[in-house]
Short mmCIF file of C-alpha atoms and ligand atoms in Angstrom, two decimals:
data_model
loop_
_atom_site.label_atom_id
_atom_site.label_comp_id
_atom_site.label_asym_id
_atom_site.label_seq_id
_atom_site.Cartn_x
_atom_site.Cartn_y
_atom_site.Cartn_z
CA MET A 723 36.42 -11.43 -1.41
CA GLU A 724 34.04 -8.92 0.03
CA GLU A 725 30.63 -10.33 0.87
CA ARG A 726 27.83 -8.87 -1.04
CA ILE A 727 24.20 -8.14 -0.51
CA VAL A 728 22.07 -7.61 -3.49
CA ILE A 729 18.73 -5.97 -3.05
CA VAL A 730 16.26 -6.15 -6.09
CA GLY A 731 13.72 -3.31 -5.81
CA ALA A 732 14.62 0.14 -4.34
CA GLY A 733 11.64 1.07 -2.93
CA GLN A 734 10.42 1.42 0.73
CA ALA A 735 11.45 -1.77 1.98
CA GLY A 736 14.64 -2.19 -0.17
CA GLY A 737 15.71 1.49 0.91
CA GLU A 738 14.89 0.74 4.48
CA LEU A 739 17.08 -2.32 4.63
CA ALA A 740 20.15 -0.99 2.53
CA SER A 741 20.56 2.01 5.23
CA GLY A 742 19.59 -0.32 8.04
CA LEU A 743 22.35 -2.85 7.29
CA ARG A 744 24.79 0.15 7.41
CA LYS A 745 23.27 1.39 10.67
CA GLN A 746 23.79 -2.16 12.16
CA GLY A 747 27.62 -2.01 11.11
CA TYR A 748 27.51 -4.35 8.00
CA LYS A 749 30.66 -4.07 6.39
CA GLY A 750 30.22 -6.02 2.98
CA ARG A 751 28.86 -4.57 -0.49
CA VAL A 752 25.28 -3.58 -0.66
CA LEU A 753 23.76 -3.03 -3.97
CA LEU A 754 20.44 -1.62 -4.25
CA LEU A 755 19.01 -2.35 -7.84
CA GLY A 756 15.73 -0.37 -8.85
CA ASP A 757 13.83 -0.39 -12.27
CA GLU A 758 12.36 3.15 -11.65
CA ALA A 759 14.17 6.11 -12.50
CA HIS A 760 14.11 7.44 -8.76
CA PRO A 761 16.11 6.40 -5.44
CA PRO A 762 13.48 4.81 -3.05
CA TYR A 763 10.43 7.04 -2.35
CA GLN A 764 7.12 7.22 -0.07
CA ARG A 765 4.37 6.16 -2.14
CA PRO A 766 1.64 7.48 0.28
CA PRO A 767 1.88 11.24 -0.86
CA LEU A 768 1.41 9.83 -4.35
CA SER A 769 -2.24 9.63 -3.92
CA LYS A 770 -2.40 12.72 -1.75
CA GLY A 771 0.00 15.79 -1.49
CA PHE A 772 1.98 14.91 -4.40
CA LEU A 773 -0.94 14.53 -6.78
CA GLN A 774 -2.60 17.62 -5.34
CA GLY A 775 0.93 19.72 -6.17
CA LYS A 776 1.41 20.06 -2.42
CA VAL A 777 4.34 17.88 -2.05
CA ALA A 778 7.66 18.10 -4.10
CA LEU A 779 9.09 15.38 -5.99
CA SER A 780 12.41 15.68 -3.93
CA ASP A 781 10.12 15.61 -0.51
CA LEU A 782 9.24 12.30 -1.41
CA TYR A 783 12.73 10.61 -1.46
CA LEU A 784 13.15 8.59 1.59
CA LYS A 785 16.92 9.68 1.72
CA PRO A 786 18.94 12.50 0.12
CA LEU A 787 21.21 10.94 -2.88
CA ALA A 788 24.37 11.99 -1.00
CA THR A 789 23.06 9.41 2.10
CA TYR A 790 23.64 6.47 -0.44
CA GLU A 791 27.41 7.70 -1.01
CA ARG A 792 27.79 8.41 2.63
CA PHE A 793 26.76 4.95 3.60
CA GLU A 794 28.55 3.03 0.68
CA ILE A 795 25.25 1.96 -0.66
CA GLU A 796 25.75 1.16 -4.47
CA LEU A 797 22.41 2.51 -5.75
CA LYS A 798 21.56 1.57 -9.25
CA THR A 799 18.28 3.15 -10.51
CA GLY A 800 16.91 2.13 -13.93
CA THR A 801 18.09 -1.30 -13.46
CA ARG A 802 15.75 -3.88 -13.82
CA VAL A 803 16.59 -7.69 -12.74
CA GLU A 804 15.14 -10.08 -15.18
CA ALA A 805 16.24 -13.23 -13.68
CA ILE A 806 17.75 -15.17 -10.47
CA HIS A 807 20.46 -17.82 -11.42
CA ARG A 808 20.38 -19.73 -7.94
CA SER A 809 22.92 -22.24 -8.87
CA THR A 810 25.83 -19.64 -9.39
CA ARG A 811 24.19 -17.07 -7.20
CA GLU A 812 23.86 -14.30 -9.73
CA VAL A 813 21.11 -12.26 -11.07
CA ALA A 814 20.70 -11.17 -14.87
CA LEU A 815 20.11 -7.58 -15.48
CA GLY A 816 18.25 -5.90 -18.20
CA ASP A 817 21.23 -4.81 -20.21
CA GLY A 818 22.40 -8.68 -20.38
CA SER A 819 24.95 -8.43 -17.55
CA ARG A 820 25.12 -10.71 -14.68
CA LEU A 821 25.85 -9.97 -11.18
CA GLY A 822 26.67 -12.19 -8.37
CA TYR A 823 25.36 -12.23 -4.90
CA ASP A 824 26.24 -13.93 -1.44
CA LYS A 825 22.63 -12.89 -0.24
CA LEU A 826 19.86 -11.72 -2.33
CA VAL A 827 16.88 -9.92 -1.04
CA LEU A 828 13.55 -9.44 -3.32
CA ALA A 829 11.89 -6.19 -2.28
CA THR A 830 9.93 -5.94 -5.59
CA GLY A 831 6.70 -4.74 -4.15
CA GLY A 832 3.73 -4.99 -6.87
CA ARG A 833 2.14 -3.54 -9.52
CA ALA A 834 -1.69 -2.14 -9.95
CA ARG A 835 -4.17 -4.90 -10.79
CA PRO A 836 -5.29 -3.89 -14.39
CA LEU A 837 -8.63 -3.67 -15.35
CA SER A 838 -9.83 -7.00 -17.25
CA LEU A 839 -12.73 -6.06 -19.65
CA PRO A 840 -13.42 -7.59 -22.94
CA GLY A 841 -12.50 -5.41 -26.08
CA LEU A 842 -9.78 -3.66 -24.16
CA GLU A 843 -7.01 -5.88 -25.70
CA GLY A 844 -4.08 -4.22 -27.34
CA ALA A 845 -5.48 -0.71 -26.86
CA ARG A 846 -3.53 1.95 -25.57
CA LEU A 847 -5.38 4.51 -23.49
CA GLU A 848 -4.01 7.73 -22.92
CA ASN A 849 -6.56 8.72 -20.19
CA LEU A 850 -6.83 5.45 -18.36
CA PHE A 851 -4.66 5.57 -15.39
CA SER A 852 -3.61 3.43 -12.64
CA LEU A 853 -1.52 4.79 -9.63
CA ARG A 854 1.57 3.19 -8.12
CA SER A 855 4.52 5.43 -8.92
CA ILE A 856 5.81 8.68 -9.62
CA SER A 857 5.64 8.51 -13.33
CA ASP A 858 1.84 7.32 -13.12
CA VAL A 859 1.10 10.68 -11.01
CA GLU A 860 3.08 12.54 -13.63
CA ALA A 861 1.00 11.01 -16.57
CA MET A 862 -2.33 11.67 -15.20
CA ARG A 863 -1.57 15.03 -13.58
CA GLY A 864 -2.29 17.42 -16.50
CA ARG A 865 -5.70 16.32 -16.65
CA PHE A 866 -6.63 17.07 -12.97
CA VAL A 867 -8.21 20.53 -14.16
CA PRO A 868 -11.21 21.86 -12.94
CA GLY A 869 -14.29 20.82 -14.83
CA ASN A 870 -12.72 17.56 -15.96
CA THR A 871 -14.80 14.43 -15.36
CA LEU A 872 -13.25 11.88 -13.43
CA VAL A 873 -14.46 8.23 -12.93
CA ILE A 874 -12.63 6.05 -10.42
CA ILE A 875 -12.93 2.34 -10.47
CA GLY A 876 -12.57 0.80 -7.03
CA GLY A 877 -13.73 2.08 -3.52
CA GLY A 878 -10.50 1.37 -1.72
CA TYR A 879 -7.95 3.54 -0.11
CA VAL A 880 -6.26 4.85 -3.21
CA GLY A 881 -9.18 5.43 -4.98
CA LEU A 882 -10.84 7.40 -2.15
CA GLU A 883 -7.68 9.42 -1.70
CA VAL A 884 -7.84 10.24 -5.45
CA ALA A 885 -11.33 11.08 -5.23
CA ALA A 886 -10.77 13.47 -2.36
CA VAL A 887 -7.75 15.35 -4.30
CA ALA A 888 -9.81 15.43 -7.53
CA VAL A 889 -12.81 17.26 -6.09
CA GLN A 890 -10.63 19.78 -3.94
CA LEU A 891 -9.02 20.42 -7.40
CA GLY A 892 -12.39 21.18 -9.04
CA LEU A 893 -13.21 17.96 -10.93
CA ARG A 894 -16.45 15.90 -11.08
CA VAL A 895 -15.91 12.82 -9.62
CA THR A 896 -17.83 9.47 -9.57
CA LEU A 897 -16.49 6.24 -7.85
CA LEU A 898 -17.74 2.92 -8.58
CA GLU A 899 -17.46 0.02 -6.20
CA ALA A 900 -18.38 -3.37 -6.98
CA ALA A 901 -19.51 -4.29 -3.16
CA PRO A 902 -22.34 -2.73 -1.40
CA ARG A 903 -20.21 -0.52 0.67
CA LEU A 904 -16.97 1.28 0.55
CA LEU A 905 -13.75 -0.43 2.12
CA SER A 906 -15.67 -3.43 2.67
CA ARG A 907 -12.43 -5.73 2.73
CA VAL A 908 -10.83 -3.75 5.48
CA THR A 909 -13.44 -1.84 7.61
CA GLY A 910 -16.80 -2.63 9.30
CA PRO A 911 -19.91 -1.03 7.80
CA GLU A 912 -19.82 2.14 10.49
CA VAL A 913 -16.62 3.25 8.98
CA SER A 914 -17.91 2.79 5.54
CA SER A 915 -20.79 4.85 5.89
CA PHE A 916 -18.70 7.71 7.76
CA ILE A 917 -16.32 7.83 4.66
CA GLU A 918 -19.20 7.67 2.16
CA LYS A 919 -20.65 10.68 3.91
CA LEU A 920 -17.45 12.71 4.22
CA HIS A 921 -16.87 12.37 0.47
CA ARG A 922 -20.77 12.80 -0.33
CA GLU A 923 -20.71 16.14 1.40
CA ARG A 924 -17.89 17.42 -0.61
CA GLY A 925 -19.30 16.46 -4.01
CA VAL A 926 -18.06 12.92 -4.76
CA GLU A 927 -20.80 10.79 -6.23
CA PHE A 928 -20.89 6.77 -5.75
CA ARG A 929 -22.35 3.99 -7.55
CA LEU A 930 -22.24 1.06 -4.97
CA SER A 931 -22.89 -2.64 -5.76
CA CYS A 932 -21.78 -1.57 -9.34
CA GLU A 933 -20.59 -3.64 -12.46
CA VAL A 934 -18.24 -2.08 -14.95
CA ARG A 935 -19.60 -3.49 -18.08
CA GLY A 936 -17.27 -1.78 -20.56
CA LEU A 937 -15.51 1.01 -21.64
CA GLU A 938 -16.76 3.39 -24.38
CA LEU A 939 -13.66 4.49 -26.81
CA ASP A 940 -13.26 6.78 -29.46
CA GLU A 941 -12.54 5.81 -33.06
CA ALA A 942 -8.97 5.66 -32.83
CA ARG A 943 -9.03 3.60 -29.89
CA ARG A 944 -6.74 6.14 -27.65
CA GLN A 945 -9.29 7.76 -25.31
CA VAL A 946 -11.97 6.64 -22.97
CA ARG A 947 -15.30 8.60 -23.77
CA GLY A 948 -17.46 6.75 -21.25
CA VAL A 949 -17.99 4.09 -18.83
CA SER A 950 -20.89 1.41 -19.05
CA LEU A 951 -21.91 -0.06 -15.58
CA ALA A 952 -25.11 -1.58 -14.00
CA CYS A 953 -25.92 -0.87 -10.53
CA ASP A 954 -28.20 -3.73 -8.91
CA GLY A 955 -28.65 -4.76 -12.55
CA VAL A 956 -29.83 -1.18 -13.92
CA PRO A 957 -27.79 -0.09 -16.65
CA GLU A 958 -26.18 3.36 -16.88
CA ARG A 959 -23.20 5.32 -18.90
CA LEU A 960 -21.25 8.00 -17.32
CA GLU A 961 -19.14 10.35 -19.50
CA ALA A 962 -15.33 10.45 -18.68
CA ASP A 963 -12.72 12.66 -19.24
CA LEU A 964 -10.14 10.40 -17.48
CA VAL A 965 -10.62 7.14 -15.61
CA LEU A 966 -8.55 5.96 -12.75
CA VAL A 967 -8.42 2.21 -11.69
CA GLY A 968 -7.89 1.45 -8.05
CA ILE A 969 -8.76 -2.03 -7.83
CA GLY A 970 -5.72 -3.42 -5.78
CA LEU A 971 -2.25 -4.78 -6.15
CA VAL A 972 -0.72 -7.64 -7.76
CA PRO A 973 2.48 -8.79 -6.03
CA ASN A 974 5.73 -8.97 -8.01
CA THR A 975 6.44 -12.55 -7.74
CA GLU A 976 7.39 -13.43 -11.18
CA LEU A 977 11.09 -13.49 -10.57
CA ALA A 978 10.72 -15.60 -7.22
CA SER A 979 8.70 -18.44 -9.09
CA ALA A 980 10.85 -18.34 -12.18
CA ALA A 981 13.54 -18.98 -9.86
CA GLY A 982 11.95 -22.07 -8.25
CA LEU A 983 10.90 -20.46 -4.96
CA SER A 984 7.59 -21.06 -3.45
CA VAL A 985 5.00 -18.37 -4.04
CA ASP A 986 1.26 -18.17 -2.84
CA ASN A 987 -0.15 -14.74 -2.61
CA GLY A 988 3.55 -13.35 -2.16
CA ILE A 989 6.71 -15.02 -1.96
CA VAL A 990 6.69 -17.36 0.95
CA VAL A 991 8.98 -16.62 3.78
CA ASP A 992 9.54 -17.68 7.34
CA GLU A 993 9.63 -15.64 10.45
CA TYR A 994 13.15 -14.26 9.55
CA ALA A 995 12.31 -13.15 6.01
CA CYS A 996 13.98 -16.08 4.53
CA THR A 997 12.67 -18.15 1.50
CA ALA A 998 13.35 -21.72 1.25
CA ASP A 999 16.78 -20.88 -0.19
CA PRO A 1000 19.13 -19.84 2.69
CA ASP A 1001 20.70 -17.21 0.56
CA ILE A 1002 17.28 -15.54 -0.76
CA LEU A 1003 14.86 -13.23 1.54
CA ALA A 1004 11.73 -11.26 0.51
CA ILE A 1005 10.24 -8.57 2.27
CA GLY A 1006 7.72 -5.94 1.89
CA ASP A 1007 4.59 -5.98 -0.19
CA CYS A 1008 5.80 -8.90 -2.39
CA ALA A 1009 6.29 -11.27 0.70
CA ASN A 1010 3.98 -13.72 2.22
CA GLN A 1011 5.01 -14.02 5.96
CA PRO A 1012 3.99 -15.94 9.17
CA SER A 1013 2.18 -13.33 11.58
CA ALA A 1014 2.50 -13.40 15.24
CA TYR A 1015 -0.58 -11.29 15.42
CA THR A 1016 -2.86 -13.78 13.43
CA GLY A 1017 -1.24 -17.14 13.90
CA GLY A 1018 -1.50 -17.46 10.37
CA ARG A 1019 0.34 -16.11 7.07
CA ILE A 1020 -0.35 -12.63 5.63
CA ARG A 1021 0.86 -10.61 2.79
CA LEU A 1022 0.55 -6.83 3.89
CA GLU A 1023 0.77 -3.84 1.78
CA SER A 1024 1.97 -0.65 4.17
CA VAL A 1025 4.68 1.25 4.75
CA PRO A 1026 5.16 0.26 8.50
CA ASN A 1027 5.12 -3.44 7.19
CA ALA A 1028 7.69 -2.77 5.07
CA ILE A 1029 9.85 -0.78 7.49
CA GLU A 1030 9.35 -3.64 10.14
CA HIS A 1031 9.91 -6.43 7.49
CA ALA A 1032 13.17 -4.71 6.71
CA ARG A 1033 14.43 -4.49 10.28
CA VAL A 1034 13.53 -8.26 10.43
CA ALA A 1035 15.83 -8.99 7.34
CA VAL A 1036 18.47 -6.69 8.65
CA ALA A 1037 18.54 -8.73 11.70
CA THR A 1038 18.73 -12.22 9.86
CA LEU A 1039 21.60 -10.95 7.59
CA MET A 1040 23.62 -9.81 10.47
CA GLY A 1041 23.27 -13.24 11.86
CA LYS A 1042 20.44 -12.59 14.43
CA ARG A 1043 17.00 -13.96 14.83
CA GLU A 1044 14.47 -11.17 15.40
CA PRO A 1045 11.08 -12.30 14.24
CA SER A 1046 8.34 -9.56 14.13
CA ALA A 1047 5.73 -9.24 16.70
CA ALA A 1048 4.26 -6.07 15.12
CA ILE A 1049 0.54 -5.69 14.93
CA PRO A 1050 -0.45 -4.62 11.58
CA TRP A 1051 -1.28 -0.90 11.06
CA PHE A 1052 -1.92 1.54 8.38
CA TRP A 1053 -3.12 4.99 7.71
CA SER A 1054 -4.81 7.22 5.16
CA ASP A 1055 -5.14 10.97 4.74
CA GLN A 1056 -8.64 12.24 3.14
CA TYR A 1057 -9.52 15.96 3.31
CA GLY A 1058 -7.19 16.47 5.87
CA LEU A 1059 -8.46 14.18 8.25
CA LYS A 1060 -6.25 11.19 9.48
CA LEU A 1061 -7.65 7.69 9.17
CA GLN A 1062 -5.60 5.23 11.25
CA MET A 1063 -6.26 1.46 11.31
CA VAL A 1064 -4.78 -1.13 13.67
CA GLY A 1065 -5.28 -4.95 13.55
CA LEU A 1066 -7.47 -6.94 11.18
CA SER A 1067 -10.90 -6.88 11.96
CA THR A 1068 -11.93 -9.97 10.11
CA GLY A 1069 -13.96 -12.47 11.91
CA TYR A 1070 -15.24 -9.69 14.68
CA GLN A 1071 -18.48 -10.31 16.75
CA GLN A 1072 -19.14 -6.77 17.83
CA CYS A 1073 -18.24 -3.39 16.74
CA VAL A 1074 -18.18 -0.22 19.43
CA THR A 1075 -18.18 3.00 18.11
CA ARG A 1076 -16.85 5.94 20.29
CA GLY A 1077 -17.98 9.56 19.60
CA PRO A 1078 -20.59 10.36 17.18
CA ALA A 1079 -20.59 9.40 13.42
CA GLU A 1080 -21.80 12.75 12.52
CA GLY A 1081 -18.90 14.66 13.89
CA LYS A 1082 -15.06 14.90 12.27
CA GLU A 1083 -13.75 12.62 15.07
CA PHE A 1084 -14.85 8.99 15.44
CA SER A 1085 -13.36 5.71 16.40
CA ALA A 1086 -14.61 2.06 15.74
CA PHE A 1087 -13.37 -0.92 18.01
CA TYR A 1088 -13.70 -4.40 16.48
CA LEU A 1089 -14.15 -6.88 19.62
CA LYS A 1090 -13.90 -10.98 19.45
CA ASP A 1091 -14.61 -12.99 22.58
CA ARG A 1092 -14.28 -9.31 24.59
CA ARG A 1093 -11.02 -8.58 23.06
CA VAL A 1094 -10.26 -5.79 20.88
CA ILE A 1095 -8.78 -7.20 17.63
CA ALA A 1096 -8.86 -4.03 15.52
CA ALA A 1097 -9.79 -0.38 15.54
CA ASP A 1098 -10.06 2.28 13.18
CA VAL A 1099 -9.42 5.80 14.62
CA ILE A 1100 -10.54 9.00 12.81
CA GLY A 1101 -9.36 12.51 13.54
CA ARG A 1102 -7.91 11.13 16.95
CA PRO A 1103 -4.10 10.42 16.49
CA ALA A 1104 -3.70 10.62 20.45
CA GLU A 1105 -6.39 7.85 21.01
CA PHE A 1106 -5.17 5.75 18.23
CA MET A 1107 -1.75 4.99 20.44
CA ALA A 1108 -4.16 3.79 23.39
CA ALA A 1109 -6.21 1.83 20.45
CA LYS A 1110 -2.77 0.23 19.50
CA ARG A 1111 -2.04 -0.79 23.14
CA LEU A 1112 -5.59 -2.33 23.56
CA VAL A 1113 -5.38 -4.43 20.46
CA SER A 1114 -1.72 -5.42 21.21
CA SER A 1115 -2.27 -6.20 24.99
CA ARG A 1116 -5.34 -8.49 23.96
CA VAL A 1117 -6.90 -7.68 27.58
CA GLU A 1118 -10.72 -8.07 28.15
CA VAL A 1119 -12.61 -5.08 27.78
CA ASP A 1120 -16.02 -3.94 28.96
CA ALA A 1121 -18.12 -2.72 25.80
CA SER A 1122 -20.06 -0.06 27.60
CA ARG A 1123 -17.00 1.71 28.86
CA LEU A 1124 -15.07 1.37 25.49
CA GLY A 1125 -18.14 3.24 24.12
CA ASP A 1126 -18.05 5.88 26.73
CA VAL A 1127 -15.90 9.09 25.67
CA ALA A 1128 -15.75 9.96 29.23
CA VAL A 1129 -13.78 6.80 29.81
CA PRO A 1130 -10.15 7.44 29.04
CA LEU A 1131 -9.14 4.49 26.55
CA ASN A 1132 -5.71 4.10 28.30
CA SER A 1133 -7.20 3.18 31.39
CA LEU A 1134 -8.91 0.21 29.49
CA ALA A 1135 -5.65 -0.77 28.03
CA ALA A 1136 -3.93 -0.76 31.48
P1 FAD B 594 7.55 -0.66 -3.19
O1 FAD B 594 7.42 0.49 -2.50
O2 FAD B 594 6.63 -0.99 -4.25
O3 FAD B 594 8.91 -1.00 -4.10
C1 FAD B 594 9.28 -1.99 -4.88
C2 FAD B 594 10.09 -1.50 -5.85
O4 FAD B 594 10.80 -2.72 -6.77
C3 FAD B 594 9.52 -0.82 -6.93
O5 FAD B 594 10.15 0.42 -7.18
C4 FAD B 594 9.50 -1.64 -8.03
O6 FAD B 594 9.58 -0.87 -9.30
C5 FAD B 594 10.88 -2.34 -8.06
N1 FAD B 594 10.96 -3.52 -8.90
C6 FAD B 594 10.07 -4.64 -8.99
N2 FAD B 594 10.60 -5.63 -9.54
C7 FAD B 594 11.82 -5.16 -10.01
C8 FAD B 594 13.05 -5.96 -10.66
N3 FAD B 594 12.70 -6.87 -11.24
N4 FAD B 594 14.33 -5.19 -10.87
C9 FAD B 594 14.17 -3.97 -10.30
N5 FAD B 594 13.48 -3.64 -9.41
C10 FAD B 594 12.04 -4.13 -9.58
N6 FAD B 594 0.98 2.63 2.80
C11 FAD B 594 0.69 2.98 4.13
O7 FAD B 594 1.00 2.51 5.20
N7 FAD B 594 0.06 4.21 4.23
C12 FAD B 594 -0.68 5.05 3.13
O8 FAD B 594 -1.25 6.09 3.34
C13 FAD B 594 -0.52 4.45 1.81
N8 FAD B 594 -0.63 5.01 0.64
C14 FAD B 594 -0.31 4.73 -0.52
C15 FAD B 594 -0.80 5.23 -1.81
C16 FAD B 594 -0.53 4.74 -2.82
C17 FAD B 594 -0.90 5.57 -4.29
C18 FAD B 594 0.48 3.61 -3.06
C19 FAD B 594 0.78 2.95 -4.37
C20 FAD B 594 0.66 2.97 -1.86
C21 FAD B 594 0.42 3.58 -0.66
N9 FAD B 594 0.81 2.98 0.48
C22 FAD B 594 0.37 3.11 1.74
C23 FAD B 594 1.55 1.29 0.71
C24 FAD B 594 2.76 1.66 0.56
O9 FAD B 594 3.34 2.61 -0.28
C25 FAD B 594 3.78 0.20 0.09
O10 FAD B 594 3.12 -0.76 1.16
C26 FAD B 594 5.25 0.25 0.24
O11 FAD B 594 5.65 1.08 -0.79
C27 FAD B 594 5.73 -1.13 0.18
O12 FAD B 594 6.93 -1.01 0.01
P2 FAD B 594 8.01 -2.21 -0.75
O13 FAD B 594 9.35 -1.82 -0.81
O14 FAD B 594 7.50 -3.39 -0.49
O15 FAD B 594 7.28 -1.94 -2.55
#
């Protein structure tokens, strides 16, 4: 019988994997199962151009529907996998049927971390949102109208991108962040203050070191009317027409753990994207993988990672062994300004900035033992390529030359 690869999750990683298999000449059946109503699509525009109304739905799709037919990829949208039966190599679907596999790839991504506050149990709030999918944007978009008051809980990329879109659409925006500065887990203080200033100048208000104490609901418990908080212990109440919660992602690992596979902040895989079961792989946001860059394990949430991890899995499924040597990188867009990040700055000893932080273009390099381990490049796409080379080459650099805009970055990476 013809070999069959079943992919669970028709997102960025699952979509890349399915087409990658065909491009590499895979001849067996490829089934791509997704529980959303859409074919694989890009999520980054959800908090940017799509929310703003500048990107059409069809432009989100990774590939036109006809491509799946042409590639003979059996795409089944609206199809949820409920369980994996490893002994019979089958998955159980939401409609009660079962589907056999020879190889199974879990590309289940993650879901928005819910807000956990006392008193919210059982409440179905019509104006409390999170942002992970097209349907999330469709649910909130009608409330993104001038004059409405938006409270955003969480100062990560999604919260900041939504803040940027919302003030541009004429909403009044206040963003609440538990840490003393924005993006504190992923970037240095120099970049945090740059981003904060960028937003403040456009009218976004911030409450930092802020504890959200509760949501004030209407009598029917269907609408949030206000948010109670305390900044440095000082209590405050903010009115809200709508609230967006952007406090991170929970990886979708339940299928794997119920099937007895190892899960530890993601589905544990080796450098070839394989779980301990040789017939089951996991890729993308849901997977915890070894990293050649950190020397440890890592779970990444980014498009470049989803694409690279799919490439590794395609190689494995084609009988090759091609572990990743990629350096993590990510981008964000706020007010038309491109922010690009490469590497992970954790444990850096020195931050060298290049260009004035008051301007629109600015880079920050994170050094450890005189080597650049990470960089944040704002508004300078050409410099980002050189920054990537600096991080991957691991060459020692002279900090004063690195900070001197007159010295071409490329000359340091050489
Ligand atoms: P996903 O794209 O989440 O796909 C997983 C799919 O699996 C989903 O459709 C899910 O519904 C489905 N699924 C889960 N369980 C099952 C099941 N049991 N049965 C069937 N289907 C199932 N990254 C960047 O690099 N740059 C950005 O600027 C950026 N912006 C972002 C903005 C937003 C608002 C969001 C939400 C993400 C952003 N990302 C960005 C992150 C990036 O989109 C993700 O890292 C990427 O989509 C991960 O791909 P994935 O395939 O692993 O997961």
